[in-house]
């Protein structure tokens, strides 16, 4: 694998749709701009549509670096982005998720559907199992993730999830909070961990 990226990458999990409210797109754009302005790249699912395409377009427009990872069977549905810094076409969803997790220094879930839920919860599970200690962030745009946040609290109350492991998933309401959560988890100010999953 010939890597072209030169900066730390943040995994952005988000919808291949834009959602019904303009604020989802607006906040995705704002976060992508802030990441690029802070010399952080993005690794994501490789599509050119929905919030996925929006964050890639925004980071690239800011002169940032974007890595896409897309399974071959999704090429027709999700339409691979044509101008990324790096694009990998893999065979399975498992390969996609593994490569994204390997390349990422932090994980952030923007609004999305089943795939977004599954991806952020999987990296949270890996964190619980001590497979990584990278930041895990739910970007709770206009309380989009309130149902999931309530379910996590319910799991703690019912004795299925420890408060310590629940706390590994950081809930953020604003772009600034997301940026702070990423930076607070670094060992040195301004630099992200490069620990691999």
PDB file of C-alpha atoms in Angstrom:
ATOM      1  CA  UNK A   1       0.000   0.000   0.000  1.00  0.00           C
ATOM      2  CA  UNK A   2       1.483   3.298  -1.118  1.00  0.00           C
ATOM      3  CA  UNK A   3       0.344   6.009   1.297  1.00  0.00           C
ATOM      4  CA  UNK A   4      -0.044   9.553  -0.007  1.00  0.00           C
ATOM      5  CA  UNK A   5      -1.395  11.099   3.188  1.00  0.00           C
ATOM      6  CA  UNK A   6       1.044  12.937   5.413  1.00  0.00           C
ATOM      7  CA  UNK A   7      -1.146  14.000   8.360  1.00  0.00           C
ATOM      8  CA  UNK A   8      -3.220  12.258  11.067  1.00  0.00           C
ATOM      9  CA  UNK A   9      -6.636  11.065   9.914  1.00  0.00           C
ATOM     10  CA  UNK A  10      -9.985  11.188  11.698  1.00  0.00           C
ATOM     11  CA  UNK A  11     -12.519   8.505  10.761  1.00  0.00           C
ATOM     12  CA  UNK A  12     -15.854  10.124   9.966  1.00  0.00           C
ATOM     13  CA  UNK A  13     -18.829   7.777   9.988  1.00  0.00           C
ATOM     14  CA  UNK A  14     -21.866   9.404   8.378  1.00  0.00           C
ATOM     15  CA  UNK A  15     -24.811   8.870   6.084  1.00  0.00           C
ATOM     16  CA  UNK A  16     -24.785   8.166   2.364  1.00  0.00           C
ATOM     17  CA  UNK A  17     -27.907  10.340   2.483  1.00  0.00           C
ATOM     18  CA  UNK A  18     -28.057  14.004   3.482  1.00  0.00           C
ATOM     19  CA  UNK A  19     -30.991  13.674   5.891  1.00  0.00           C
ATOM     20  CA  UNK A  20     -34.127  15.800   6.062  1.00  0.00           C
ATOM     21  CA  UNK A  21     -32.757  18.836   7.920  1.00  0.00           C
ATOM     22  CA  UNK A  22     -30.255  21.340   6.465  1.00  0.00           C
ATOM     23  CA  UNK A  23     -28.449  21.477   9.824  1.00  0.00           C
ATOM     24  CA  UNK A  24     -27.016  17.974   9.281  1.00  0.00           C
ATOM     25  CA  UNK A  25     -25.250  19.103   6.103  1.00  0.00           C
ATOM     26  CA  UNK A  26     -24.272  22.449   7.637  1.00  0.00           C
ATOM     27  CA  UNK A  27     -22.645  20.855  10.670  1.00  0.00           C
ATOM     28  CA  UNK A  28     -20.904  18.205   8.542  1.00  0.00           C
ATOM     29  CA  UNK A  29     -19.394  20.986   6.418  1.00  0.00           C
ATOM     30  CA  UNK A  30     -18.345  22.976   9.480  1.00  0.00           C
ATOM     31  CA  UNK A  31     -16.663  19.962  11.089  1.00  0.00           C
ATOM     32  CA  UNK A  32     -14.865  19.075   7.857  1.00  0.00           C
ATOM     33  CA  UNK A  33     -13.604  22.657   7.556  1.00  0.00           C
ATOM     34  CA  UNK A  34     -12.326  22.669  11.140  1.00  0.00           C
ATOM     35  CA  UNK A  35     -10.529  19.359  10.687  1.00  0.00           C
ATOM     36  CA  UNK A  36      -8.767  20.615   7.564  1.00  0.00           C
ATOM     37  CA  UNK A  37      -7.905  23.931   9.226  1.00  0.00           C
ATOM     38  CA  UNK A  38      -6.312  22.003  12.098  1.00  0.00           C
ATOM     39  CA  UNK A  39      -4.183  19.919   9.712  1.00  0.00           C
ATOM     40  CA  UNK A  40      -6.236  16.773  10.222  1.00  0.00           C
ATOM     41  CA  UNK A  41      -7.302  14.582   7.322  1.00  0.00           C
ATOM     42  CA  UNK A  42     -10.324  12.315   6.989  1.00  0.00           C
ATOM     43  CA  UNK A  43     -10.745   8.609   6.362  1.00  0.00           C
ATOM     44  CA  UNK A  44     -14.292   7.649   5.403  1.00  0.00           C
ATOM     45  CA  UNK A  45     -16.406   5.291   3.317  1.00  0.00           C
ATOM     46  CA  UNK A  46     -15.310   6.609  -0.075  1.00  0.00           C
ATOM     47  CA  UNK A  47     -18.671   7.712  -1.510  1.00  0.00           C
ATOM     48  CA  UNK A  48     -19.463  10.934  -3.370  1.00  0.00           C
ATOM     49  CA  UNK A  49     -23.074  11.163  -2.146  1.00  0.00           C
ATOM     50  CA  UNK A  50     -24.876  12.209   1.034  1.00  0.00           C
ATOM     51  CA  UNK A  51     -23.016  13.541   4.051  1.00  0.00           C
ATOM     52  CA  UNK A  52     -20.140  11.247   3.077  1.00  0.00           C
ATOM     53  CA  UNK A  53     -19.557  13.094  -0.169  1.00  0.00           C
ATOM     54  CA  UNK A  54     -20.086  16.463   1.487  1.00  0.00           C
ATOM     55  CA  UNK A  55     -17.352  15.986   4.093  1.00  0.00           C
ATOM     56  CA  UNK A  56     -14.913  14.732   1.459  1.00  0.00           C
ATOM     57  CA  UNK A  57     -15.637  17.638  -0.893  1.00  0.00           C
ATOM     58  CA  UNK A  58     -15.265  20.143   1.939  1.00  0.00           C
ATOM     59  CA  UNK A  59     -11.931  18.820   3.215  1.00  0.00           C
ATOM     60  CA  UNK A  60     -10.538  18.655  -0.323  1.00  0.00           C
ATOM     61  CA  UNK A  61     -11.737  22.214  -1.045  1.00  0.00           C
ATOM     62  CA  UNK A  62      -9.773  23.343   2.026  1.00  0.00           C
ATOM     63  CA  UNK A  63      -6.629  21.703   0.653  1.00  0.00           C
ATOM     64  CA  UNK A  64      -6.882  18.787   3.092  1.00  0.00           C
ATOM     65  CA  UNK A  65      -6.313  15.070   2.660  1.00  0.00           C
ATOM     66  CA  UNK A  66      -9.057  12.446   2.360  1.00  0.00           C
ATOM     67  CA  UNK A  67      -8.789   8.660   2.254  1.00  0.00           C
ATOM     68  CA  UNK A  68     -11.782   6.668   1.005  1.00  0.00           C
ATOM     69  CA  UNK A  69     -12.401   2.950   1.476  1.00  0.00           C
ATOM     70  CA  UNK A  70     -15.296   1.408  -0.439  1.00  0.00           C
ATOM     71  CA  UNK A  71     -16.289  -2.223  -1.069  1.00  0.00           C
ATOM     72  CA  UNK A  72     -16.565  -3.176  -4.743  1.00  0.00           C
ATOM     73  CA  UNK A  73     -20.207  -4.224  -4.400  1.00  0.00           C
ATOM     74  CA  UNK A  74     -21.167  -0.679  -3.311  1.00  0.00           C
ATOM     75  CA  UNK A  75     -19.571   1.077  -6.264  1.00  0.00           C
ATOM     76  CA  UNK A  76     -22.891   1.372  -8.110  1.00  0.00           C
ATOM     77  CA  UNK A  77     -24.969   2.357  -5.072  1.00  0.00           C
ATOM     78  CA  UNK A  78     -22.616   4.810  -3.371  1.00  0.00           C
ATOM     79  CA  UNK A  79     -20.677   6.107  -6.400  1.00  0.00           C
ATOM     80  CA  UNK A  80     -17.008   6.281  -5.418  1.00  0.00           C
ATOM     81  CA  UNK A  81     -15.492   9.745  -5.073  1.00  0.00           C
ATOM     82  CA  UNK A  82     -13.178  10.434  -8.004  1.00  0.00           C
ATOM     83  CA  UNK A  83     -10.717  12.975  -6.594  1.00  0.00           C
ATOM     84  CA  UNK A  84      -9.612  11.697  -3.178  1.00  0.00           C
ATOM     85  CA  UNK A  85      -6.043  11.706  -1.905  1.00  0.00           C
ATOM     86  CA  UNK A  86      -6.271   7.907  -1.694  1.00  0.00           C
ATOM     87  CA  UNK A  87      -9.122   5.555  -2.682  1.00  0.00           C
ATOM     88  CA  UNK A  88      -9.158   1.848  -1.887  1.00  0.00           C
ATOM     89  CA  UNK A  89     -11.658  -0.577  -3.375  1.00  0.00           C
ATOM     90  CA  UNK A  90     -11.891  -3.601  -1.078  1.00  0.00           C
ATOM     91  CA  UNK A  91     -13.860  -6.843  -1.195  1.00  0.00           C
ATOM     92  CA  UNK A  92     -15.941  -6.722   1.984  1.00  0.00           C
ATOM     93  CA  UNK A  93     -17.386  -4.423   4.617  1.00  0.00           C
ATOM     94  CA  UNK A  94     -15.075  -6.095   7.129  1.00  0.00           C
ATOM     95  CA  UNK A  95     -12.052  -5.024   5.088  1.00  0.00           C
ATOM     96  CA  UNK A  96     -13.438  -1.498   4.785  1.00  0.00           C
ATOM     97  CA  UNK A  97     -13.947  -1.132   8.529  1.00  0.00           C
ATOM     98  CA  UNK A  98     -10.588  -2.672   9.406  1.00  0.00           C
ATOM     99  CA  UNK A  99      -8.676  -0.380   7.052  1.00  0.00           C
ATOM    100  CA  UNK A 100     -10.523   2.716   8.270  1.00  0.00           C
ATOM    101  CA  UNK A 101      -9.858   1.802  11.905  1.00  0.00           C
ATOM    102  CA  UNK A 102      -6.196   1.110  11.182  1.00  0.00           C
ATOM    103  CA  UNK A 103      -5.673   4.469   9.472  1.00  0.00           C
ATOM    104  CA  UNK A 104      -7.697   6.549  11.945  1.00  0.00           C
ATOM    105  CA  UNK A 105      -6.367   8.365  14.992  1.00  0.00           C
ATOM    106  CA  UNK A 106      -9.895   9.169  16.235  1.00  0.00           C
ATOM    107  CA  UNK A 107     -13.479   8.174  15.413  1.00  0.00           C
ATOM    108  CA  UNK A 108     -16.436  10.546  14.984  1.00  0.00           C
ATOM    109  CA  UNK A 109     -20.042   9.635  14.135  1.00  0.00           C
ATOM    110  CA  UNK A 110     -22.065  12.289  12.345  1.00  0.00           C
ATOM    111  CA  UNK A 111     -25.764  11.608  11.708  1.00  0.00           C
ATOM    112  CA  UNK A 112     -26.293   8.485   9.636  1.00  0.00           C
ATOM    113  CA  UNK A 113     -28.192   5.224   9.402  1.00  0.00           C
ATOM    114  CA  UNK A 114     -27.588   1.592  10.268  1.00  0.00           C
ATOM    115  CA  UNK A 115     -24.040   1.517   8.904  1.00  0.00           C
ATOM    116  CA  UNK A 116     -23.052   4.582  10.921  1.00  0.00           C
ATOM    117  CA  UNK A 117     -24.562   3.143  14.110  1.00  0.00           C
ATOM    118  CA  UNK A 118     -22.826  -0.169  13.567  1.00  0.00           C
ATOM    119  CA  UNK A 119     -19.430   1.343  12.792  1.00  0.00           C
ATOM    120  CA  UNK A 120     -19.227   3.665  15.797  1.00  0.00           C
ATOM    121  CA  UNK A 121     -20.517   0.960  18.154  1.00  0.00           C
ATOM    122  CA  UNK A 122     -17.988  -1.513  16.786  1.00  0.00           C
ATOM    123  CA  UNK A 123     -15.031   0.788  17.483  1.00  0.00           C
ATOM    124  CA  UNK A 124     -16.551   1.492  20.919  1.00  0.00           C
ATOM    125  CA  UNK A 125     -16.638  -2.266  21.518  1.00  0.00           C
ATOM    126  CA  UNK A 126     -13.007  -2.551  20.470  1.00  0.00           C
ATOM    127  CA  UNK A 127     -12.185   0.215  22.937  1.00  0.00           C
ATOM    128  CA  UNK A 128     -14.021  -1.671  25.682  1.00  0.00           C
ATOM    129  CA  UNK A 129     -11.923  -4.731  24.844  1.00  0.00           C
ATOM    130  CA  UNK A 130      -8.717  -2.646  25.106  1.00  0.00           C
ATOM    131  CA  UNK A 131      -7.900  -3.018  21.421  1.00  0.00           C
ATOM    132  CA  UNK A 132      -7.352   0.745  21.139  1.00  0.00           C
ATOM    133  CA  UNK A 133      -7.568   3.920  23.222  1.00  0.00           C
ATOM    134  CA  UNK A 134      -8.423   6.356  20.434  1.00  0.00           C
ATOM    135  CA  UNK A 135     -11.155   8.983  20.932  1.00  0.00           C
ATOM    136  CA  UNK A 136     -14.725   7.843  20.138  1.00  0.00           C
ATOM    137  CA  UNK A 137     -17.168  10.703  19.566  1.00  0.00           C
ATOM    138  CA  UNK A 138     -20.914  10.935  18.913  1.00  0.00           C
ATOM    139  CA  UNK A 139     -21.601  14.282  17.249  1.00  0.00           C
ATOM    140  CA  UNK A 140     -25.132  14.764  18.562  1.00  0.00           C
ATOM    141  CA  UNK A 141     -26.314  17.297  15.983  1.00  0.00           C
ATOM    142  CA  UNK A 142     -29.685  18.669  17.125  1.00  0.00           C
ATOM    143  CA  UNK A 143     -30.034  15.665  19.487  1.00  0.00           C
ATOM    144  CA  UNK A 144     -29.899  13.193  16.596  1.00  0.00           C
ATOM    145  CA  UNK A 145     -28.251  10.565  18.813  1.00  0.00           C
ATOM    146  CA  UNK A 146     -30.390  11.096  21.919  1.00  0.00           C
ATOM    147  CA  UNK A 147     -32.074   7.708  21.509  1.00  0.00           C
ATOM    148  CA  UNK A 148     -28.713   5.934  21.359  1.00  0.00           C
ATOM    149  CA  UNK A 149     -27.388   7.963  24.298  1.00  0.00           C
ATOM    150  CA  UNK A 150     -30.459   6.950  26.316  1.00  0.00           C
ATOM    151  CA  UNK A 151     -29.969   3.304  25.341  1.00  0.00           C
ATOM    152  CA  UNK A 152     -26.344   3.359  26.507  1.00  0.00           C
ATOM    153  CA  UNK A 153     -27.441   4.848  29.833  1.00  0.00           C
ATOM    154  CA  UNK A 154     -30.137   2.156  30.076  1.00  0.00           C
ATOM    155  CA  UNK A 155     -27.514  -0.558  29.482  1.00  0.00           C
ATOM    156  CA  UNK A 156     -25.467   0.900  32.356  1.00  0.00           C
ATOM    157  CA  UNK A 157     -28.516   1.053  34.646  1.00  0.00           C
ATOM    158  CA  UNK A 158     -29.434  -2.550  33.816  1.00  0.00           C
ATOM    159  CA  UNK A 159     -25.928  -3.822  34.537  1.00  0.00           C
ATOM    160  CA  UNK A 160     -24.874  -4.739  31.001  1.00  0.00           C
ATOM    161  CA  UNK A 161     -22.377  -1.905  30.448  1.00  0.00           C
ATOM    162  CA  UNK A 162     -19.958  -0.439  32.962  1.00  0.00           C
ATOM    163  CA  UNK A 163     -19.993   3.339  33.500  1.00  0.00           C
ATOM    164  CA  UNK A 164     -16.284   3.345  32.665  1.00  0.00           C
ATOM    165  CA  UNK A 165     -16.845   1.788  29.251  1.00  0.00           C
ATOM    166  CA  UNK A 166     -19.892   3.944  28.547  1.00  0.00           C
ATOM    167  CA  UNK A 167     -17.778   7.029  29.267  1.00  0.00           C
ATOM    168  CA  UNK A 168     -15.394   6.073  26.457  1.00  0.00           C
ATOM    169  CA  UNK A 169     -18.086   7.277  24.042  1.00  0.00           C
ATOM    170  CA  UNK A 170     -17.892  11.070  24.260  1.00  0.00           C
ATOM    171  CA  UNK A 171     -21.079  12.948  23.369  1.00  0.00           C
ATOM    172  CA  UNK A 172     -20.557  16.351  21.727  1.00  0.00           C
ATOM    173  CA  UNK A 173     -23.175  18.931  20.788  1.00  0.00           C
ATOM    174  CA  UNK A 174     -20.997  21.315  18.755  1.00  0.00           C
ATOM    175  CA  UNK A 175     -18.093  21.240  16.330  1.00  0.00           C
ATOM    176  CA  UNK A 176     -15.897  22.924  18.938  1.00  0.00           C
ATOM    177  CA  UNK A 177     -16.694  20.180  21.454  1.00  0.00           C
ATOM    178  CA  UNK A 178     -15.788  17.543  18.855  1.00  0.00           C
ATOM    179  CA  UNK A 179     -12.458  19.230  18.193  1.00  0.00           C
ATOM    180  CA  UNK A 180     -11.765  19.491  21.932  1.00  0.00           C
ATOM    181  CA  UNK A 181     -12.613  15.809  22.458  1.00  0.00           C
ATOM    182  CA  UNK A 182     -10.162  14.831  19.737  1.00  0.00           C
ATOM    183  CA  UNK A 183      -7.408  17.093  21.044  1.00  0.00           C
ATOM    184  CA  UNK A 184      -7.918  16.179  24.721  1.00  0.00           C
ATOM    185  CA  UNK A 185      -7.185  12.572  23.915  1.00  0.00           C
ATOM    186  CA  UNK A 186      -3.790  13.390  22.462  1.00  0.00           C
ATOM    187  CA  UNK A 187      -0.588  12.841  24.328  1.00  0.00           C
ATOM    188  CA  UNK A 188       0.866  16.147  23.172  1.00  0.00           C
ATOM    189  CA  UNK A 189      -1.076  19.291  22.253  1.00  0.00           C
ATOM    190  CA  UNK A 190      -1.816  19.430  18.546  1.00  0.00           C
ATOM    191  CA  UNK A 191      -0.810  15.845  17.738  1.00  0.00           C
ATOM    192  CA  UNK A 192      -3.023  12.788  17.591  1.00  0.00           C
ATOM    193  CA  UNK A 193      -2.139   9.285  18.677  1.00  0.00           C
ATOM    194  CA  UNK A 194      -0.923   6.963  15.956  1.00  0.00           C
ATOM    195  CA  UNK A 195      -1.685   3.800  17.904  1.00  0.00           C
ATOM    196  CA  UNK A 196      -3.224   1.123  15.668  1.00  0.00           C
ATOM    197  CA  UNK A 197      -6.289  -1.005  16.274  1.00  0.00           C
TER     198      UNK A 197
END
